[in-house]
XYZ file of C-alpha atoms in Angstrom:
402
model
C -75.366 -22.571 7.411
C -72.969 -25.050 5.965
C -70.872 -23.647 3.109
C -70.421 -25.632 -0.103
C -67.627 -28.107 0.001
C -64.852 -28.371 -2.580
C -62.986 -31.598 -2.767
C -60.983 -33.462 -5.229
C -59.237 -36.870 -4.811
C -60.459 -38.004 -1.329
C -57.705 -36.486 0.748
C -58.919 -33.168 1.981
C -60.023 -32.570 5.568
C -60.982 -28.994 6.259
C -61.918 -27.045 3.123
C -58.933 -24.722 2.749
C -60.918 -22.274 0.630
C -64.167 -22.095 2.635
C -64.877 -18.375 2.918
C -66.872 -18.983 6.140
C -63.885 -20.526 8.030
C -63.147 -18.288 10.993
C -59.739 -16.704 11.470
C -57.422 -18.890 13.423
C -56.620 -17.165 16.712
C -53.177 -18.818 16.871
C -51.966 -17.497 13.509
C -51.945 -20.884 11.799
C -52.558 -21.003 8.067
C -55.763 -22.913 7.279
C -56.235 -22.325 3.553
C -54.237 -24.179 0.930
C -56.139 -23.664 -2.285
C -53.252 -24.522 -4.588
C -53.565 -28.144 -3.476
C -56.770 -28.272 -5.549
C -54.737 -27.703 -8.679
C -52.199 -30.292 -7.656
C -54.971 -32.851 -7.218
C -56.137 -32.064 -10.733
C -52.653 -32.596 -12.007
C -52.340 -35.889 -10.118
C -55.672 -37.122 -11.572
C -54.735 -36.241 -15.138
C -51.323 -37.904 -14.723
C -53.094 -41.079 -13.704
C -55.334 -40.942 -16.756
C -52.384 -40.250 -19.093
C -50.339 -43.087 -17.743
C -53.262 -45.560 -18.104
C -53.904 -44.480 -21.658
C -50.241 -44.718 -22.539
C -50.111 -48.226 -21.161
C -53.278 -49.291 -23.063
C -51.853 -48.081 -26.325
C -48.250 -49.321 -25.671
C -47.110 -45.676 -25.981
C -45.268 -46.074 -22.769
C -42.696 -48.486 -24.279
C -42.839 -47.735 -27.954
C -42.727 -43.924 -28.339
C -39.747 -41.550 -27.517
C -41.893 -39.627 -24.970
C -43.449 -42.794 -23.535
C -40.841 -43.036 -20.748
C -42.182 -39.933 -19.143
C -45.838 -40.977 -19.562
C -45.005 -44.404 -17.983
C -43.864 -42.517 -14.892
C -46.993 -40.340 -14.651
C -48.202 -42.943 -12.098
C -46.212 -40.611 -9.737
C -49.577 -38.792 -9.608
C -50.481 -41.289 -6.887
C -47.551 -40.137 -4.832
C -48.838 -36.563 -5.279
C -52.270 -37.674 -3.939
C -50.692 -39.457 -0.942
C -48.508 -36.553 0.053
C -51.467 -34.144 -0.071
C -53.470 -36.633 1.984
C -50.751 -36.794 4.639
C -50.506 -33.027 4.713
C -54.268 -32.224 5.009
C -55.350 -35.087 7.279
C -52.495 -34.815 9.747
C -52.801 -31.006 9.992
C -55.573 -30.942 12.547
C -53.489 -33.224 14.874
C -50.349 -31.013 14.530
C -52.410 -27.874 15.106
C -54.026 -29.381 18.237
C -50.694 -30.444 19.568
C -48.987 -27.074 19.062
C -51.837 -24.964 20.296
C -53.096 -27.131 23.115
C -56.583 -27.472 21.660
C -58.573 -30.711 21.395
C -57.519 -33.315 18.862
C -60.017 -34.237 16.075
C -63.034 -36.459 16.902
C -62.093 -39.788 15.492
C -65.744 -40.895 14.966
C -66.547 -37.781 12.923
C -63.268 -38.080 11.008
C -63.970 -41.669 9.947
C -67.579 -40.845 9.174
C -66.515 -38.044 6.835
C -63.780 -40.118 5.171
C -66.379 -42.949 4.526
C -68.857 -40.468 3.031
C -66.127 -38.998 0.826
C -64.802 -42.213 -0.536
C -67.455 -45.040 -0.536
C -70.391 -43.684 -2.562
C -68.238 -42.868 -5.641
C -66.395 -46.115 -5.261
C -69.547 -48.197 -5.103
C -70.856 -46.391 -8.248
C -67.694 -47.223 -10.093
C -67.786 -50.896 -8.945
C -71.476 -51.079 -9.913
C -70.721 -49.674 -13.378
C -67.975 -52.166 -13.960
C -70.245 -55.073 -12.836
C -73.005 -53.935 -15.203
C -70.874 -53.335 -18.226
C -68.054 -55.849 -17.939
C -69.115 -58.761 -15.796
C -68.062 -61.954 -17.538
C -68.412 -64.477 -14.787
C -66.162 -62.545 -12.358
C -66.768 -63.912 -8.828
C -68.980 -61.701 -6.731
C -66.375 -61.779 -3.998
C -64.078 -59.760 -6.152
C -66.503 -56.925 -6.490
C -67.251 -57.027 -2.773
C -63.539 -56.860 -1.837
C -63.202 -53.856 -4.186
C -66.266 -52.196 -2.565
C -64.787 -52.754 0.866
C -61.238 -51.670 -0.282
C -59.695 -54.837 0.936
C -58.911 -56.514 -2.411
C -55.196 -55.733 -2.236
C -54.824 -58.382 0.504
C -55.709 -61.193 -1.950
C -53.351 -62.408 -4.725
C -56.182 -62.517 -7.414
C -57.504 -58.984 -7.289
C -57.526 -57.787 -10.917
C -60.879 -56.575 -12.287
C -61.168 -54.766 -15.644
C -61.955 -51.115 -15.146
C -60.992 -51.124 -11.407
C -57.270 -51.669 -11.495
C -56.626 -48.137 -10.246
C -58.466 -48.890 -6.993
C -55.375 -50.427 -5.322
C -54.298 -46.890 -4.490
C -57.600 -46.048 -2.962
C -57.347 -49.186 -0.801
C -53.928 -48.001 0.404
C -55.513 -44.511 1.098
C -58.265 -46.135 3.117
C -55.709 -48.075 5.175
C -54.026 -44.758 5.857
C -57.244 -43.267 7.080
C -57.665 -46.014 9.614
C -54.002 -45.967 10.685
C -53.721 -42.126 11.012
C -55.309 -41.560 14.401
C -53.042 -44.109 16.003
C -49.954 -42.884 14.194
C -50.850 -39.247 15.147
C -51.337 -40.228 18.800
C -47.956 -41.903 18.893
C -46.242 -38.909 17.335
C -47.947 -36.429 19.604
C -46.587 -38.269 22.607
C -42.970 -37.918 21.555
C -42.300 -34.822 23.727
C -44.115 -32.211 25.820
C -41.978 -29.252 24.620
C -43.357 -27.996 21.239
C -39.852 -27.642 19.683
C -38.809 -31.096 20.850
C -42.121 -32.479 19.529
C -41.530 -30.893 16.138
C -37.911 -32.033 15.912
C -38.651 -35.606 17.033
C -41.742 -35.856 14.727
C -39.727 -34.811 11.790
C -37.042 -37.320 12.558
C -39.539 -40.168 12.866
C -41.307 -39.085 9.613
C -38.006 -38.977 7.663
C -37.318 -42.478 8.936
C -40.705 -43.534 7.680
C -39.916 -42.046 4.296
C -36.780 -44.182 4.133
C -38.479 -47.249 5.506
C -40.978 -47.584 2.636
C -38.316 -48.312 0.027
C -36.795 -50.815 2.407
C -40.187 -52.566 2.666
C -40.593 -52.494 -1.105
C -37.107 -54.019 -1.542
C -37.613 -56.777 0.946
C -41.074 -57.867 -0.267
C -39.896 -57.694 -3.889
C -36.954 -60.019 -2.981
C -39.432 -62.333 -1.260
C -41.656 -62.215 -4.364
C -44.679 -61.664 -2.091
C -47.835 -61.513 -4.153
C -49.664 -58.659 -2.374
C -47.345 -56.972 0.173
C -45.990 -54.420 -2.446
C -49.482 -52.922 -2.452
C -49.934 -52.632 1.403
C -49.728 -49.460 3.340
C -46.079 -49.805 4.557
C -44.877 -49.599 0.908
C -46.448 -46.212 0.627
C -46.396 -44.898 4.152
C -43.302 -42.847 3.318
C -45.325 -40.816 0.705
C -47.864 -39.993 3.360
C -45.060 -39.209 5.764
C -43.634 -36.611 3.364
C -47.003 -34.718 3.677
C -47.038 -35.153 7.425
C -43.530 -33.701 7.719
C -44.423 -30.842 5.543
C -47.349 -29.847 7.644
C -45.455 -30.287 10.844
C -42.760 -27.903 9.464
C -45.388 -25.457 8.082
C -47.418 -25.177 11.248
C -44.289 -24.840 13.409
C -43.075 -21.965 11.125
C -46.498 -20.259 11.448
C -46.205 -20.319 15.232
C -42.535 -19.261 15.203
C -41.436 -22.479 16.726
C -39.012 -23.090 13.858
C -36.981 -20.131 12.464
C -36.749 -19.184 8.825
C -34.293 -21.359 6.879
C -32.988 -22.192 3.368
C -36.177 -24.243 2.926
C -38.310 -21.081 2.981
C -36.107 -19.584 0.203
C -36.507 -22.572 -1.960
C -40.244 -22.745 -1.373
C -40.595 -19.195 -2.884
C -39.284 -20.495 -6.242
C -42.109 -22.779 -7.390
C -41.132 -22.792 -11.114
C -37.628 -23.917 -10.174
C -38.926 -26.607 -7.888
C -41.385 -27.934 -10.521
C -38.782 -28.062 -13.146
C -36.669 -30.105 -10.679
C -39.723 -32.362 -10.209
C -39.904 -32.779 -14.005
C -36.208 -33.703 -14.000
C -36.874 -36.276 -11.353
C -39.500 -37.875 -13.606
C -36.892 -37.912 -16.459
C -34.502 -39.763 -14.194
C -37.344 -42.188 -13.224
C -37.995 -42.801 -16.873
C -34.534 -44.397 -17.268
C -33.988 -48.057 -16.621
C -32.729 -47.175 -13.089
C -36.374 -47.158 -11.918
C -37.264 -50.317 -13.832
C -38.815 -51.177 -17.153
C -41.369 -48.805 -18.576
C -43.128 -51.746 -20.082
C -44.918 -54.645 -18.402
C -41.768 -56.343 -16.990
C -41.637 -56.508 -13.212
C -39.016 -54.310 -11.523
C -36.106 -55.985 -9.740
C -35.821 -55.096 -5.948
C -33.399 -52.180 -6.307
C -35.298 -50.702 -9.126
C -38.689 -50.938 -7.177
C -37.092 -49.338 -4.069
C -35.477 -46.525 -6.013
C -38.732 -45.749 -7.833
C -40.571 -45.629 -4.504
C -38.082 -43.145 -3.096
C -37.748 -40.888 -6.226
C -41.557 -40.556 -6.486
C -41.553 -39.283 -2.852
C -38.972 -36.677 -3.981
C -41.168 -35.743 -6.936
C -44.210 -35.189 -4.786
C -42.186 -33.203 -2.215
C -40.932 -30.799 -4.972
C -44.476 -30.337 -6.294
C -46.200 -29.712 -2.930
C -43.602 -27.670 -1.078
C -44.176 -24.298 -2.839
C -47.997 -24.711 -2.472
C -47.972 -24.862 1.270
C -44.950 -22.926 2.473
C -46.311 -19.429 2.733
C -47.226 -18.292 6.229
C -50.608 -16.879 7.209
C -50.904 -13.339 6.013
C -48.325 -13.913 3.190
C -49.352 -14.530 -0.340
C -48.331 -17.634 -2.301
C -46.121 -16.970 -5.259
C -48.101 -16.000 -8.415
C -47.370 -19.298 -10.118
C -48.842 -21.133 -7.135
C -51.934 -18.954 -6.986
C -52.784 -20.014 -10.528
C -53.386 -23.560 -9.246
C -56.141 -22.325 -6.923
C -58.183 -20.481 -9.453
C -60.220 -21.169 -12.556
C -59.753 -24.388 -14.352
C -57.244 -25.775 -11.743
C -59.751 -25.275 -8.908
C -62.640 -26.738 -10.841
C -60.671 -29.790 -11.965
C -59.485 -30.212 -8.319
C -63.074 -30.321 -7.211
C -63.929 -33.216 -9.559
C -60.546 -34.966 -9.399
C -61.789 -37.867 -7.354
C -64.439 -38.641 -9.977
C -61.889 -38.474 -12.760
C -59.738 -40.967 -10.865
C -62.626 -43.298 -10.012
C -64.458 -43.382 -13.382
C -61.785 -42.892 -15.947
C -60.815 -46.619 -16.453
C -64.454 -47.712 -16.745
C -65.028 -45.024 -19.483
C -61.723 -45.878 -21.215
C -62.722 -49.495 -21.536
C -66.167 -48.455 -22.886
C -64.678 -45.917 -25.306
C -62.052 -48.246 -26.725
C -64.290 -50.565 -28.792
C -66.322 -47.528 -30.076
C -63.241 -45.778 -31.500
C -61.813 -49.051 -32.834
C -59.039 -49.252 -30.336
C -57.221 -52.555 -29.659
C -54.792 -52.701 -26.641
C -51.106 -52.311 -27.411
C -51.621 -51.205 -30.957
C -51.091 -47.414 -30.604
C -53.760 -44.667 -31.074
C -52.833 -42.623 -27.911
C -54.790 -39.448 -28.852
C -57.622 -41.436 -30.390
C -58.239 -43.071 -27.055
C -57.275 -40.117 -24.699
C -59.451 -37.476 -26.047
C -62.832 -39.228 -25.997
C -61.935 -40.657 -22.593
C -61.317 -37.186 -21.142
C -64.319 -35.655 -23.003
C -66.671 -38.183 -21.277
C -64.894 -38.629 -17.993
C -64.750 -34.952 -17.025
C -68.501 -34.280 -17.445
C -69.367 -37.535 -15.585
C -67.032 -36.613 -12.778
C -68.607 -33.100 -12.588
C -72.171 -34.577 -12.357
C -70.936 -36.976 -9.679
C -69.390 -34.099 -7.616
C -72.275 -31.751 -8.056
C -75.094 -34.109 -7.323
C -73.556 -36.894 -5.203
C -70.249 -36.084 -3.579
C -70.904 -32.484 -2.434
C -74.431 -32.982 -1.082
C -73.281 -36.069 0.870
C -70.378 -34.252 2.370
C -72.615 -31.345 3.357
C -74.957 -33.688 4.988
C -72.103 -35.464 6.764
C -70.781 -32.196 8.205
C -74.211 -31.551 9.695
C -74.257 -34.920 11.409
C -70.670 -34.654 12.726
C -69.545 -30.997 12.742
C -65.795 -30.412 12.863
C -64.283 -28.931 15.937
């Protein structure tokens, strides 16, 4: 019997909290429940940054600088995606077991992402269509809109990040295959993979700098600009699985990972730095090349600091108490519905605005935020309970995981 799935933003592969998951005979840790809470944090950060932008809070209020950088929640999503989706490839390489089946992997990714996306696109078309070309809706539904210059649609502007996520889904099997071939010896594989992934982390800001200099209309939204964020997650899971198997010895990183509150305070400090002009304007002005590149890199650091303490414990060891909080109660529940929060919140925000008398860029942060959340969260729960989870259960029966 298939156990109930629990997913948030579409980035999870195996359900880390599934009680029916058999024990791993190699000693690898397979359960990372705290990532649910981080997905919830990432989703709420995205909602907050959009409300702050709609109300001009980002560039008129003293605390608006931090809110303007809450788009770093996207980096959090991407790092978690890189960690969870690359984990089966690392585990297979280090244990000599078969790699994931690509057809089943792509099938489950499509079921996880597309139905909710199509519902959001349909909702925007029903409520806000004012002569928008049908091709724009179709490109959003296919997650290819980021490759056209004119890709803005009211209520769907957040979907650029989902298009990048989808590009990563497609690229991951090839990228994993290339990394797995770096060396036969497990230790050499781990070291070379970590080196390559660190280079990818550094390459993304370079890409952002170059395409910003060239003033390219769409390249700042393509996968290479954010591959470094996924690579952070891929590097973390390579390190974590190698530590589980004793391939890498204990190090200073383990000590830091056992201090979650310290790391999260450092992550907050990173956002404070990003809120200064060094990472670009917190308003609508476009960032210059150096600012855009710095922002890309510092968001990777933010997500690294947030995720590290949530995944570092080895199998048989408990996470720190502060980390365990994220995998329980409200954090776990919001993590389940985080994809729906992400997908539907802008549609609901645009519907709520006229009802509460909101006009863009005229203030009213709490007046817009509270009703948006009060409607978005129940809608996301209904979506998860009656659409997302049943579809994923069915998909697992069609293509069971190895």
